[in-house]
Amino acid sequence: MESDARIYVAGHRGLAGSAILRRLKALGHRNILARSHAELELTDQHAERKFFEREKPAYVFLAAAKVGGILANNDHPAEFIQSNLAVQTNVMHEAWRSGVERLLFLGSSCIYPRDCPQPIKEEYLLTGPLEFTSRAYAVAKIAGVEMCRSYNRQYGTRYLAAMPTSLYGPGDNYDPAGAHVLPALIRKMHEAKAGGLDRVVIWGTGSPRREFLHSDDMADACVMMMNLPDGAFDGILRGPNDFPLINVGCGEDQTIIDLARVVASVVGFRGALEFDTSKPDGTPRKLLDVGRLRGLGWSPRVDLRTGIAAACADYPARENGDAAQRRQEMTSKT
Ligand SMILES: NC(=O)c1ccc[n+]([C@@H]2O[C@H](COP(=O)([O-])OP(=O)(O)OC[C@H]3O[C@@H](n4cnc5c(N)ncnc54)[C@H](OP(=O)(O)O)[C@@H]3O)[C@@H](O)[C@H]2O)c1
């Protein structure tokens, strides 16, 4: 991507999109297109068409999506499937109509079967039943992967589907109703410490294993891929089983118990950790095989403890302001 290329970051106020925006700005890109949800409703195909016809981006990072934790996914499956299908369908189709050169679609590791072998290789897609709690979201994301494949086959586009592991970073969502496990733990520990509580209750058994990647590392990997020469980019598009699919992770996981201990130690919460086993665990293990990404010479830079410490330092400040506003502040500082 040339420094003056028109690059559209859809979802630039979100955790992933804001990190991609920061990375692009840090690399000196000065022709970045970004519209907030209020400015451009991506489920509105007419508005989307007008935007692409007017702005004609050359590159698109599709980081806009309706995203949430187990609770939100379990309680609002209709919204998760409808909204995500509409957003990705509109963006990809209008990108093709307007002649976008390359598009990177962000999905999620929940597209893979619940009980597939670990670490999870890209070729395991569509080989078994999905985790029930996030099935609607996962099916929408799988449809996005298939759209990338189909548009590439029929129209000769260069659409790549990148599947990041669980992300965390500046401007994460700490809302108890929608937060993922790591920001939820950070919130609980902070509140327990501030309230002088002697225990924190954590959902599930604590035994599931999870992998986490800092959003800045994810953004670095995505921008690196978008910048590959045509031959190398086309090589990733020819993924296993004909899917233009690549995992984005750090290649290491830990149990929720161990994760909770790290967060407690970083926050300085010294009370007990209790596990509410009446709540669902979700998939027992989710570790991505990142061999394809490593094969491109990329590896993450932010280790988990350092990243958690930075997120914890960010948390009290964020609680005093709007999440999207904080991401904007982080972005404008870079
Ligand atoms: N967070 C993770 O751990 C994680 C892990 C793996 C993959 N991913 C993937 O990364 C992508 C982004 O996730 P995220 O965590 O960055 O989510 P996020 O923080 O919730 O950000 C999503 C962004 O998309 C925007 N958006 C949603 N629906 C929209 C619509 N209909 N029209 C316009 N804008 C809309 C949101 O705007 P509003 O907030 O104003 O609605 C928000 O700025 C998703 O595809 C997700 O699957 C995330």
Short mmCIF file of C-alpha atoms and ligand atoms in Angstrom, two decimals:
data_model
loop_
_atom_site.label_atom_id
_atom_site.label_comp_id
_atom_site.label_asym_id
_atom_site.label_seq_id
_atom_site.Cartn_x
_atom_site.Cartn_y
_atom_site.Cartn_z
CA MET A 1 0.00 0.00 0.00
CA GLU A 2 1.53 3.29 -1.11
CA SER A 3 1.53 6.02 1.55
CA ASP A 4 -1.15 7.98 -0.35
CA ALA A 5 -3.34 4.94 -1.21
CA ARG A 6 -6.99 5.30 -0.28
CA ILE A 7 -7.55 2.86 2.55
CA TYR A 8 -10.95 2.33 4.15
CA VAL A 9 -11.02 1.01 7.72
CA ALA A 10 -14.60 -0.10 8.43
CA GLY A 11 -15.17 -0.18 12.18
CA HIS A 12 -12.27 2.17 12.97
CA ARG A 13 -13.64 3.04 16.42
CA GLY A 14 -13.66 -0.60 17.58
CA LEU A 15 -10.93 -2.55 19.37
CA ALA A 16 -9.55 -4.12 16.16
CA GLY A 17 -10.30 -1.26 13.76
CA SER A 18 -8.76 1.40 16.00
CA ALA A 19 -5.57 -0.67 16.26
CA ILE A 20 -5.42 -0.98 12.45
CA LEU A 21 -5.94 2.78 12.14
CA ARG A 22 -3.13 3.45 14.64
CA ARG A 23 -0.80 1.13 12.74
CA LEU A 24 -1.58 2.72 9.35
CA LYS A 25 -1.05 6.21 10.75
CA ALA A 26 2.21 5.14 12.39
CA LEU A 27 3.40 3.89 8.99
CA GLY A 28 2.66 7.29 7.46
CA HIS A 29 -0.54 6.54 5.55
CA ARG A 30 -2.33 9.82 5.00
CA ASN A 31 -5.34 8.94 2.85
CA ILE A 32 -7.36 6.85 5.28
CA LEU A 33 -11.14 6.74 5.06
CA ALA A 34 -13.04 6.21 8.29
CA ARG A 35 -16.72 6.65 9.12
CA SER A 36 -18.31 6.14 12.51
CA HIS A 37 -21.44 4.03 12.87
CA ALA A 38 -23.44 7.24 13.26
CA GLU A 39 -22.02 8.59 9.99
CA LEU A 40 -22.43 5.40 7.93
CA GLU A 41 -24.79 2.55 8.79
CA LEU A 42 -23.16 -0.48 7.18
CA THR A 43 -26.34 -2.56 7.19
CA ASP A 44 -27.79 0.05 4.81
CA GLN A 45 -26.76 -1.13 1.35
CA HIS A 46 -27.86 2.08 -0.36
CA ALA A 47 -25.72 4.24 1.94
CA GLU A 48 -22.82 1.84 1.51
CA ARG A 49 -23.08 1.96 -2.28
CA LYS A 50 -23.04 5.75 -2.29
CA PHE A 51 -19.99 5.74 0.00
CA PHE A 52 -17.96 3.38 -2.20
CA GLU A 53 -18.98 5.12 -5.44
CA ARG A 54 -17.97 8.49 -4.03
CA GLU A 55 -14.79 7.55 -2.13
CA LYS A 56 -13.39 4.72 -4.29
CA PRO A 57 -11.00 3.14 -1.76
CA ALA A 58 -8.25 0.89 -3.11
CA TYR A 59 -7.89 -1.19 0.07
CA VAL A 60 -10.45 -2.19 2.69
CA PHE A 61 -9.98 -3.50 6.23
CA LEU A 62 -13.37 -4.87 7.29
CA ALA A 63 -13.25 -4.63 11.09
CA ALA A 64 -16.87 -3.57 11.62
CA ALA A 65 -19.06 -6.19 13.23
CA LYS A 66 -21.50 -6.78 16.02
CA VAL A 67 -19.23 -8.39 18.62
CA GLY A 68 -19.81 -9.67 22.15
CA GLY A 69 -18.95 -12.25 24.81
CA ILE A 70 -20.73 -15.54 25.63
CA LEU A 71 -23.65 -13.83 27.37
CA ALA A 72 -24.42 -11.39 24.54
CA ASN A 73 -24.00 -14.09 21.88
CA ASN A 74 -26.21 -16.51 23.78
CA ASP A 75 -28.97 -13.97 24.48
CA HIS A 76 -29.11 -12.17 21.11
CA PRO A 77 -28.36 -14.72 18.38
CA ALA A 78 -30.79 -13.16 15.89
CA GLU A 79 -29.08 -9.77 16.11
CA PHE A 80 -25.63 -11.33 15.81
CA ILE A 81 -26.42 -13.28 12.64
CA GLN A 82 -28.56 -10.60 10.96
CA SER A 83 -26.30 -7.65 11.61
CA ASN A 84 -23.04 -9.40 10.75
CA LEU A 85 -24.38 -10.95 7.55
CA ALA A 86 -25.72 -7.56 6.44
CA VAL A 87 -22.54 -5.60 7.24
CA GLN A 88 -20.11 -7.99 5.56
CA THR A 89 -22.38 -8.61 2.55
CA ASN A 90 -22.75 -4.89 1.89
CA VAL A 91 -19.09 -4.02 2.38
CA MET A 92 -17.75 -6.90 0.29
CA HIS A 93 -20.24 -6.50 -2.52
CA GLU A 94 -19.82 -2.75 -2.80
CA ALA A 95 -16.05 -3.13 -2.57
CA TRP A 96 -16.19 -5.48 -5.57
CA ARG A 97 -18.52 -3.13 -7.49
CA SER A 98 -16.21 -0.20 -6.98
CA GLY A 99 -13.04 -2.11 -7.93
CA VAL A 100 -11.25 -2.42 -4.57
CA GLU A 101 -7.83 -4.04 -5.10
CA ARG A 102 -7.58 -5.93 -1.81
CA LEU A 103 -9.88 -6.50 1.14
CA LEU A 104 -9.09 -8.03 4.51
CA PHE A 105 -12.12 -9.41 6.35
CA LEU A 106 -11.76 -9.97 10.09
CA GLY A 107 -13.49 -13.04 11.42
CA SER A 108 -13.04 -14.92 14.64
CA SER A 109 -11.66 -18.25 15.84
CA CYS A 110 -15.20 -19.30 16.83
CA ILE A 111 -15.73 -20.26 13.16
CA TYR A 112 -13.91 -23.53 13.88
CA PRO A 113 -15.66 -26.66 15.20
CA ARG A 114 -16.06 -26.75 18.98
CA ASP A 115 -14.12 -29.98 19.44
CA CYS A 116 -11.57 -29.81 16.66
CA PRO A 117 -7.97 -30.93 17.23
CA GLN A 118 -5.58 -28.41 18.78
CA PRO A 119 -3.85 -26.29 17.71
CA ILE A 120 -6.53 -25.32 15.19
CA LYS A 121 -5.42 -25.38 11.57
CA GLU A 122 -7.24 -23.39 8.90
CA GLU A 123 -8.19 -26.65 7.16
CA TYR A 124 -10.46 -27.65 10.09
CA LEU A 125 -13.08 -25.14 8.93
CA LEU A 126 -16.43 -26.86 8.28
CA THR A 127 -15.31 -30.23 9.64
CA GLY A 128 -17.60 -30.48 12.70
CA PRO A 129 -20.32 -28.94 14.91
CA LEU A 130 -19.84 -25.40 16.23
CA GLU A 131 -19.93 -24.17 19.85
CA PHE A 132 -23.63 -23.68 20.57
CA THR A 133 -23.43 -20.35 22.43
CA SER A 134 -21.77 -18.49 19.53
CA ARG A 135 -23.21 -20.45 16.62
CA ALA A 136 -25.20 -17.59 15.04
CA TYR A 137 -22.15 -15.31 15.07
CA ALA A 138 -19.86 -18.08 13.80
CA VAL A 139 -22.18 -19.00 10.93
CA ALA A 140 -22.24 -15.35 9.83
CA LYS A 141 -18.42 -15.23 9.91
CA ILE A 142 -18.16 -18.53 8.01
CA ALA A 143 -20.46 -17.00 5.37
CA GLY A 144 -17.97 -14.12 5.20
CA VAL A 145 -15.10 -16.53 4.51
CA GLU A 146 -17.15 -18.22 1.82
CA MET A 147 -17.96 -14.81 0.31
CA CYS A 148 -14.26 -14.02 0.08
CA ARG A 149 -13.64 -17.37 -1.61
CA SER A 150 -16.60 -17.00 -3.99
CA TYR A 151 -15.81 -13.43 -5.06
CA ASN A 152 -12.16 -14.38 -5.61
CA ARG A 153 -13.19 -17.37 -7.74
CA GLN A 154 -15.88 -15.69 -9.79
CA TYR A 155 -14.70 -12.10 -10.01
CA GLY A 156 -10.94 -12.42 -9.51
CA THR A 157 -10.93 -10.21 -6.40
CA ARG A 158 -8.25 -10.40 -3.72
CA TYR A 159 -10.27 -10.84 -0.52
CA LEU A 160 -8.52 -12.40 2.46
CA ALA A 161 -10.22 -13.65 5.64
CA ALA A 162 -8.04 -13.25 8.74
CA MET A 163 -9.17 -15.09 11.88
CA PRO A 164 -7.69 -13.51 15.01
CA THR A 165 -7.66 -15.24 18.36
CA SER A 166 -9.16 -13.37 21.37
CA LEU A 167 -7.97 -9.76 21.28
CA TYR A 168 -7.40 -7.20 24.01
CA GLY A 169 -5.93 -3.72 24.01
CA PRO A 170 -6.66 0.01 24.29
CA GLY A 171 -10.33 0.87 24.32
CA ASP A 172 -11.55 -2.68 25.00
CA ASN A 173 -15.20 -3.29 25.90
CA TYR A 174 -15.57 -3.58 29.70
CA ASP A 175 -19.37 -3.57 29.72
CA PRO A 176 -20.43 -6.50 31.98
CA ALA A 177 -23.15 -7.48 29.48
CA GLY A 178 -20.89 -7.67 26.44
CA ALA A 179 -17.27 -8.02 27.54
CA HIS A 180 -14.96 -10.87 26.54
CA VAL A 181 -13.24 -12.85 29.28
CA LEU A 182 -10.04 -10.79 29.69
CA PRO A 183 -11.62 -7.32 29.94
CA ALA A 184 -14.35 -8.85 32.14
CA LEU A 185 -11.66 -10.15 34.52
CA ILE A 186 -9.88 -6.78 34.55
CA ARG A 187 -13.13 -5.06 35.48
CA LYS A 188 -14.05 -7.54 38.19
CA MET A 189 -10.62 -7.38 39.83
CA HIS A 190 -10.54 -3.59 39.76
CA GLU A 191 -14.03 -3.35 41.26
CA ALA A 192 -13.24 -5.96 43.92
CA LYS A 193 -10.06 -4.17 44.91
CA ALA A 194 -11.74 -0.75 44.97
CA GLY A 195 -14.69 -2.13 46.96
CA GLY A 196 -12.47 -3.98 49.45
CA LEU A 197 -14.06 -7.34 48.55
CA ASP A 198 -12.41 -10.56 49.67
CA ARG A 199 -13.47 -12.68 46.65
CA VAL A 200 -14.19 -12.51 42.96
CA VAL A 201 -16.58 -14.93 41.26
CA ILE A 202 -15.60 -16.04 37.75
CA TRP A 203 -17.90 -17.70 35.22
CA GLY A 204 -17.40 -21.43 34.52
CA THR A 205 -14.88 -23.92 35.88
CA GLY A 206 -11.77 -21.90 35.00
CA SER A 207 -10.36 -24.90 33.14
CA PRO A 208 -10.91 -23.79 29.50
CA ARG A 209 -7.71 -22.79 27.76
CA ARG A 210 -7.60 -19.56 25.75
CA GLU A 211 -5.11 -17.67 23.61
CA PHE A 212 -4.87 -13.85 23.65
CA LEU A 213 -3.28 -11.40 21.26
CA HIS A 214 -2.75 -7.69 21.80
CA SER A 215 -4.75 -5.64 19.27
CA ASP A 216 -1.57 -3.81 18.18
CA ASP A 217 0.03 -7.14 17.25
CA MET A 218 -3.11 -8.15 15.34
CA ALA A 219 -3.05 -4.84 13.46
CA ASP A 220 0.63 -5.23 12.68
CA ALA A 221 -0.01 -8.70 11.21
CA CYS A 222 -2.99 -7.50 9.13
CA VAL A 223 -1.17 -4.49 7.70
CA MET A 224 1.89 -6.63 6.98
CA MET A 225 -0.28 -9.05 4.97
CA MET A 226 -2.04 -6.26 3.10
CA ASN A 227 1.41 -4.96 2.12
CA LEU A 228 2.69 -8.24 0.68
CA PRO A 229 3.59 -8.26 -3.00
CA ASP A 230 0.92 -9.76 -5.29
CA GLY A 231 2.58 -13.18 -5.55
CA ALA A 232 2.89 -13.62 -1.78
CA PHE A 233 -0.62 -12.23 -1.15
CA ASP A 234 -2.07 -14.62 -3.73
CA GLY A 235 -0.19 -17.40 -1.94
CA ILE A 236 -2.16 -16.73 1.28
CA LEU A 237 -5.39 -16.54 -0.71
CA ARG A 238 -4.76 -20.12 -1.84
CA GLY A 239 -5.31 -21.48 1.66
CA PRO A 240 -6.14 -25.04 2.70
CA ASN A 241 -9.28 -26.54 1.13
CA ASP A 242 -9.44 -23.55 -1.20
CA PHE A 243 -10.29 -21.09 1.61
CA PRO A 244 -8.56 -17.66 1.52
CA LEU A 245 -8.09 -18.00 5.25
CA ILE A 246 -5.29 -17.31 7.72
CA ASN A 247 -5.14 -17.57 11.51
CA VAL A 248 -3.77 -14.63 13.49
CA GLY A 249 -2.57 -15.51 16.97
CA CYS A 250 0.47 -15.84 19.20
CA GLY A 251 0.52 -19.66 19.30
CA GLU A 252 0.33 -19.95 23.14
CA ASP A 253 -2.61 -20.43 25.48
CA GLN A 254 -3.35 -20.72 29.22
CA THR A 255 -6.25 -21.68 31.46
CA ILE A 256 -8.75 -19.06 32.62
CA ILE A 257 -7.53 -19.78 36.18
CA ASP A 258 -3.97 -18.85 35.24
CA LEU A 259 -5.20 -15.81 33.34
CA ALA A 260 -7.24 -14.68 36.39
CA ARG A 261 -4.15 -15.05 38.59
CA VAL A 262 -2.10 -12.83 36.27
CA VAL A 263 -4.84 -10.18 36.19
CA ALA A 264 -5.22 -10.34 40.00
CA SER A 265 -1.49 -9.91 40.47
CA VAL A 266 -1.26 -7.01 38.00
CA VAL A 267 -4.30 -5.25 39.54
CA GLY A 268 -3.12 -5.98 43.08
CA PHE A 269 -6.26 -7.89 44.11
CA ARG A 270 -5.32 -10.32 46.88
CA GLY A 271 -8.70 -11.96 47.62
CA ALA A 272 -9.97 -15.42 46.64
CA LEU A 273 -10.91 -16.52 43.12
CA GLU A 274 -14.16 -18.51 43.06
CA PHE A 275 -15.60 -20.28 40.03
CA ASP A 276 -19.34 -20.41 39.31
CA THR A 277 -19.61 -23.81 37.66
CA SER A 278 -23.32 -23.29 36.90
CA LYS A 279 -22.27 -20.90 34.11
CA PRO A 280 -21.15 -22.20 30.68
CA ASP A 281 -17.47 -22.69 29.90
CA GLY A 282 -17.73 -22.37 26.13
CA THR A 283 -15.27 -24.27 23.98
CA PRO A 284 -12.82 -26.27 26.16
CA ARG A 285 -9.73 -25.13 24.26
CA LYS A 286 -9.04 -22.61 21.52
CA LEU A 287 -5.46 -22.38 20.35
CA LEU A 288 -4.82 -21.38 16.77
CA ASP A 289 -2.15 -22.99 14.64
CA VAL A 290 -0.28 -19.96 13.38
CA GLY A 291 2.10 -21.81 11.10
CA ARG A 292 0.88 -20.02 7.96
CA LEU A 293 1.34 -16.59 9.54
CA ARG A 294 4.75 -17.49 11.01
CA GLY A 295 5.69 -18.73 7.55
CA LEU A 296 5.39 -15.12 6.39
CA GLY A 297 8.09 -14.18 8.89
CA TRP A 298 5.73 -12.50 11.38
CA SER A 299 5.67 -12.94 15.15
CA PRO A 300 3.96 -10.97 17.95
CA ARG A 301 5.84 -8.43 20.07
CA VAL A 302 3.62 -7.79 23.11
CA ASP A 303 3.88 -10.49 25.81
CA LEU A 304 0.71 -11.23 27.76
CA ARG A 305 1.76 -9.84 31.16
CA THR A 306 3.03 -6.58 29.65
CA GLY A 307 -0.13 -6.25 27.56
CA ILE A 308 -2.40 -6.93 30.56
CA ALA A 309 -0.48 -4.37 32.64
CA ALA A 310 -1.02 -1.76 29.90
CA ALA A 311 -4.73 -2.67 29.65
CA CYS A 312 -5.12 -2.43 33.44
CA ALA A 313 -3.43 0.96 33.46
CA ASP A 314 -5.88 2.06 30.76
CA TYR A 315 -8.95 0.70 32.57
CA PRO A 316 -9.64 3.28 35.33
CA ALA A 317 -9.16 6.13 32.86
CA ARG A 318 -11.54 4.50 30.40
CA GLU A 319 -14.22 4.08 33.03
CA ASN A 320 -14.40 7.87 33.27
CA GLY A 321 -15.11 8.31 29.58
CA ASP A 322 -16.71 6.86 26.51
CA ALA A 323 -14.86 3.82 25.11
CA ALA A 324 -14.90 5.01 21.51
CA GLN A 325 -13.71 8.44 22.62
CA ARG A 326 -10.71 6.84 24.34
CA ARG A 327 -9.83 4.87 21.21
CA GLN A 328 -9.96 8.09 19.23
CA GLU A 329 -7.59 9.68 21.71
CA MET A 330 -5.19 6.74 21.42
CA THR A 331 -5.39 6.96 17.63
CA SER A 332 -4.73 10.67 17.45
CA LYS A 333 -1.68 10.27 19.71
CA THR A 334 0.04 8.01 17.16
N1 LIG B 1 -12.45 -8.54 20.15
C1 LIG B 1 -11.93 -9.72 19.93
O1 LIG B 1 -11.45 -10.41 20.85
C2 LIG B 1 -11.88 -10.28 18.53
C3 LIG B 1 -11.25 -11.53 18.37
C4 LIG B 1 -11.20 -12.07 17.10
C5 LIG B 1 -11.76 -11.41 16.04
N2 LIG B 1 -12.35 -10.20 16.23
C6 LIG B 1 -12.97 -9.59 15.06
O2 LIG B 1 -12.60 -8.26 14.87
C7 LIG B 1 -13.71 -7.55 14.32
C8 LIG B 1 -13.95 -6.31 15.15
O3 LIG B 1 -14.09 -6.70 16.50
P1 LIG B 1 -13.89 -5.64 17.69
O4 LIG B 1 -13.56 -6.43 18.90
O5 LIG B 1 -13.00 -4.56 17.25
O6 LIG B 1 -15.37 -5.11 17.87
P2 LIG B 1 -15.84 -3.68 18.47
O7 LIG B 1 -14.82 -3.15 19.38
O8 LIG B 1 -17.22 -3.90 18.97
O9 LIG B 1 -15.88 -2.75 17.19
C9 LIG B 1 -16.75 -2.98 16.12
C10 LIG B 1 -16.91 -1.71 15.36
O10 LIG B 1 -17.83 -1.93 14.29
C11 LIG B 1 -18.79 -0.89 14.30
N3 LIG B 1 -20.07 -1.38 13.79
C12 LIG B 1 -20.75 -2.45 14.20
N4 LIG B 1 -21.90 -2.57 13.50
C13 LIG B 1 -21.93 -1.55 12.63
C14 LIG B 1 -22.85 -1.11 11.64
N5 LIG B 1 -24.00 -1.78 11.44
N6 LIG B 1 -22.57 -0.01 10.92
C15 LIG B 1 -21.43 0.67 11.14
N7 LIG B 1 -20.51 0.32 12.06
C16 LIG B 1 -20.76 -0.78 12.80
C17 LIG B 1 -18.93 -0.51 15.75
O11 LIG B 1 -19.47 0.77 15.89
P3 LIG B 1 -20.43 1.07 17.16
O12 LIG B 1 -19.67 0.60 18.36
O13 LIG B 1 -20.63 2.54 17.11
O14 LIG B 1 -21.65 0.27 16.92
C18 LIG B 1 -17.49 -0.58 16.21
O15 LIG B 1 -16.79 0.60 15.95
C19 LIG B 1 -14.89 -8.51 14.30
O16 LIG B 1 -15.07 -9.03 13.03
C20 LIG B 1 -14.48 -9.60 15.23
O17 LIG B 1 -15.00 -10.85 14.86
C21 LIG B 1 -12.42 -9.61 17.45
#
